[in-house]
C-alpha cells in the first residue's frame, strides 16, 4: 500500500503536464481547467455552488474555443484528478496537493473576474 502515498504527487505531475500542454490555449487553461477544478471539488463535497461555478467556467471555455466537445473531453479527463487532489489535501494533508489547489484556485479567481459568466459567482463567495 506504500504506492498510494505517492499517488497525490503523481497526480500532481500528471495534472501539471496536462496544464503545461494546455497553457497555449486559454480556453483549456485556465478556463476548462477551472471548470474541472470546481466540478471535481463539487464531486468531492457535493456542493452546488461549486458545481455552478464549474459550469460557468465551462461556458467561458466553450465561448473562447467554440468547441464544446474538446472542452468537455478536457474537463472529463481532469475532473477526477481534481477530486483526487482535494482528497489528498484533506485526508492525507499532502502539501503538494494543497499548493496546487491554492495556486489553481487563485488563477481561477483572477481569470474568472474578467469574464461575465463567472464574475458574479465569484463575488457571491
Short mmCIF file of C-alpha atoms in Angstrom, two decimals:
data_model
loop_
_atom_site.label_atom_id
_atom_site.label_comp_id
_atom_site.label_asym_id
_atom_site.label_seq_id
_atom_site.Cartn_x
_atom_site.Cartn_y
_atom_site.Cartn_z
CA UNK A 1 0.00 0.00 0.00
CA UNK A 2 3.05 2.28 0.05
CA UNK A 3 2.44 3.23 -3.58
CA UNK A 4 -0.76 5.01 -2.53
CA UNK A 5 1.31 7.63 -0.69
CA UNK A 6 2.95 8.64 -3.95
CA UNK A 7 -0.35 8.88 -5.78
CA UNK A 8 -1.12 12.55 -4.96
CA UNK A 9 2.28 13.70 -6.14
CA UNK A 10 1.96 11.56 -9.27
CA UNK A 11 -1.47 13.02 -9.96
CA UNK A 12 0.01 16.48 -9.48
CA UNK A 13 2.73 15.81 -12.01
CA UNK A 14 0.19 14.47 -14.48
CA UNK A 15 -2.01 17.48 -13.85
CA UNK A 16 0.82 19.94 -14.46
CA UNK A 17 1.91 18.06 -17.56
CA UNK A 18 -1.56 18.49 -19.00
CA UNK A 19 -1.73 22.11 -17.85
CA UNK A 20 1.61 22.86 -19.50
CA UNK A 21 0.28 21.43 -22.75
CA UNK A 22 -2.93 23.44 -22.47
CA UNK A 23 -1.36 26.77 -21.49
CA UNK A 24 -1.08 27.89 -25.09
CA UNK A 25 -4.87 27.69 -25.35
CA UNK A 26 -6.71 29.98 -22.90
CA UNK A 27 -9.92 28.02 -23.46
CA UNK A 28 -8.31 24.96 -21.90
CA UNK A 29 -6.07 26.69 -19.39
CA UNK A 30 -7.26 28.26 -17.34
CA UNK A 31 -10.94 28.17 -18.38
CA UNK A 32 -11.56 24.42 -18.76
CA UNK A 33 -9.03 23.63 -16.02
CA UNK A 34 -11.01 25.85 -13.65
CA UNK A 35 -14.20 24.10 -14.70
CA UNK A 36 -12.59 20.76 -13.88
CA UNK A 37 -11.34 22.09 -10.53
CA UNK A 38 -14.72 23.32 -9.33
CA UNK A 39 -16.68 20.39 -10.77
CA UNK A 40 -14.20 17.97 -9.17
CA UNK A 41 -14.49 19.89 -5.89
CA UNK A 42 -18.27 19.65 -6.17
CA UNK A 43 -17.99 15.90 -6.77
CA UNK A 44 -15.88 15.62 -3.63
CA UNK A 45 -18.04 17.69 -1.27
CA UNK A 46 -21.41 17.57 -3.01
CA UNK A 47 -21.61 21.35 -3.25
CA UNK A 48 -24.00 23.04 -5.64
CA UNK A 49 -22.26 26.44 -5.56
CA UNK A 50 -19.04 24.79 -6.72
CA UNK A 51 -20.90 22.92 -9.47
CA UNK A 52 -22.47 26.19 -10.63
CA UNK A 53 -19.03 27.80 -10.74
CA UNK A 54 -17.62 24.83 -12.64
CA UNK A 55 -20.38 25.03 -15.22
CA UNK A 56 -19.80 28.78 -15.58
CA UNK A 57 -16.09 28.22 -16.26
CA UNK A 58 -17.09 25.58 -18.82
CA UNK A 59 -19.27 28.17 -20.52
CA UNK A 60 -16.27 30.53 -20.71
CA UNK A 61 -14.12 27.76 -22.18
CA UNK A 62 -16.73 26.93 -24.82
CA UNK A 63 -17.14 30.60 -25.72
CA UNK A 64 -13.37 31.03 -26.09
CA UNK A 65 -12.80 27.85 -28.07
CA UNK A 66 -16.05 27.36 -29.95
CA UNK A 67 -15.52 23.61 -29.49
CA UNK A 68 -17.75 22.18 -26.74
CA UNK A 69 -16.69 18.59 -27.43
CA UNK A 70 -13.00 19.42 -26.96
CA UNK A 71 -13.68 21.39 -23.78
CA UNK A 72 -15.89 18.63 -22.36
CA UNK A 73 -13.27 15.97 -23.13
CA UNK A 74 -10.60 18.01 -21.33
CA UNK A 75 -12.86 18.54 -18.31
CA UNK A 76 -13.80 14.84 -18.21
CA UNK A 77 -10.12 13.92 -18.18
CA UNK A 78 -9.17 16.42 -15.46
CA UNK A 79 -12.22 16.30 -13.18
CA UNK A 80 -11.36 13.02 -11.38
CA UNK A 81 -7.78 14.24 -10.89
CA UNK A 82 -9.14 17.34 -9.17
CA UNK A 83 -11.18 15.19 -6.77
CA UNK A 84 -8.12 13.04 -6.10
CA UNK A 85 -6.02 16.14 -5.41
CA UNK A 86 -8.62 17.51 -2.99
CA UNK A 87 -8.85 14.15 -1.23
CA UNK A 88 -5.06 14.07 -0.85
CA UNK A 89 -5.09 17.60 0.54
CA UNK A 90 -7.91 16.95 3.01
CA UNK A 91 -7.22 13.40 4.22
CA UNK A 92 -3.51 12.94 3.71
CA UNK A 93 -2.51 16.54 4.44
CA UNK A 94 -0.47 16.41 1.24
CA UNK A 95 1.35 19.74 0.91
CA UNK A 96 1.88 19.46 -2.84
CA UNK A 97 -1.84 18.91 -3.38
CA UNK A 98 -2.64 21.88 -1.15
CA UNK A 99 -0.19 24.10 -3.04
CA UNK A 100 -1.57 23.05 -6.42
CA UNK A 101 -5.14 23.61 -5.24
CA UNK A 102 -4.36 27.05 -3.82
CA UNK A 103 -2.46 28.22 -6.90
CA UNK A 104 -5.12 26.94 -9.26
CA UNK A 105 -7.92 28.49 -7.18
CA UNK A 106 -6.09 31.85 -7.27
CA UNK A 107 -5.60 31.56 -11.02
CA UNK A 108 -9.28 30.75 -11.46
CA UNK A 109 -10.35 33.68 -9.32
CA UNK A 110 -8.21 36.14 -11.29
CA UNK A 111 -9.26 34.69 -14.65
CA UNK A 112 -12.93 34.44 -13.68
CA UNK A 113 -13.07 38.09 -12.61
CA UNK A 114 -12.57 39.03 -16.27
CA UNK A 115 -15.49 37.03 -17.66
CA UNK A 116 -19.23 37.73 -17.31
CA UNK A 117 -20.16 34.06 -16.91
CA UNK A 118 -18.08 33.71 -13.74
CA UNK A 119 -17.72 37.24 -12.34
CA UNK A 120 -20.97 37.34 -10.34
CA UNK A 121 -20.49 33.83 -8.94
CA UNK A 122 -17.01 34.71 -7.69
CA UNK A 123 -18.33 37.83 -5.97
CA UNK A 124 -21.01 35.76 -4.21
CA UNK A 125 -18.43 33.58 -2.45
#
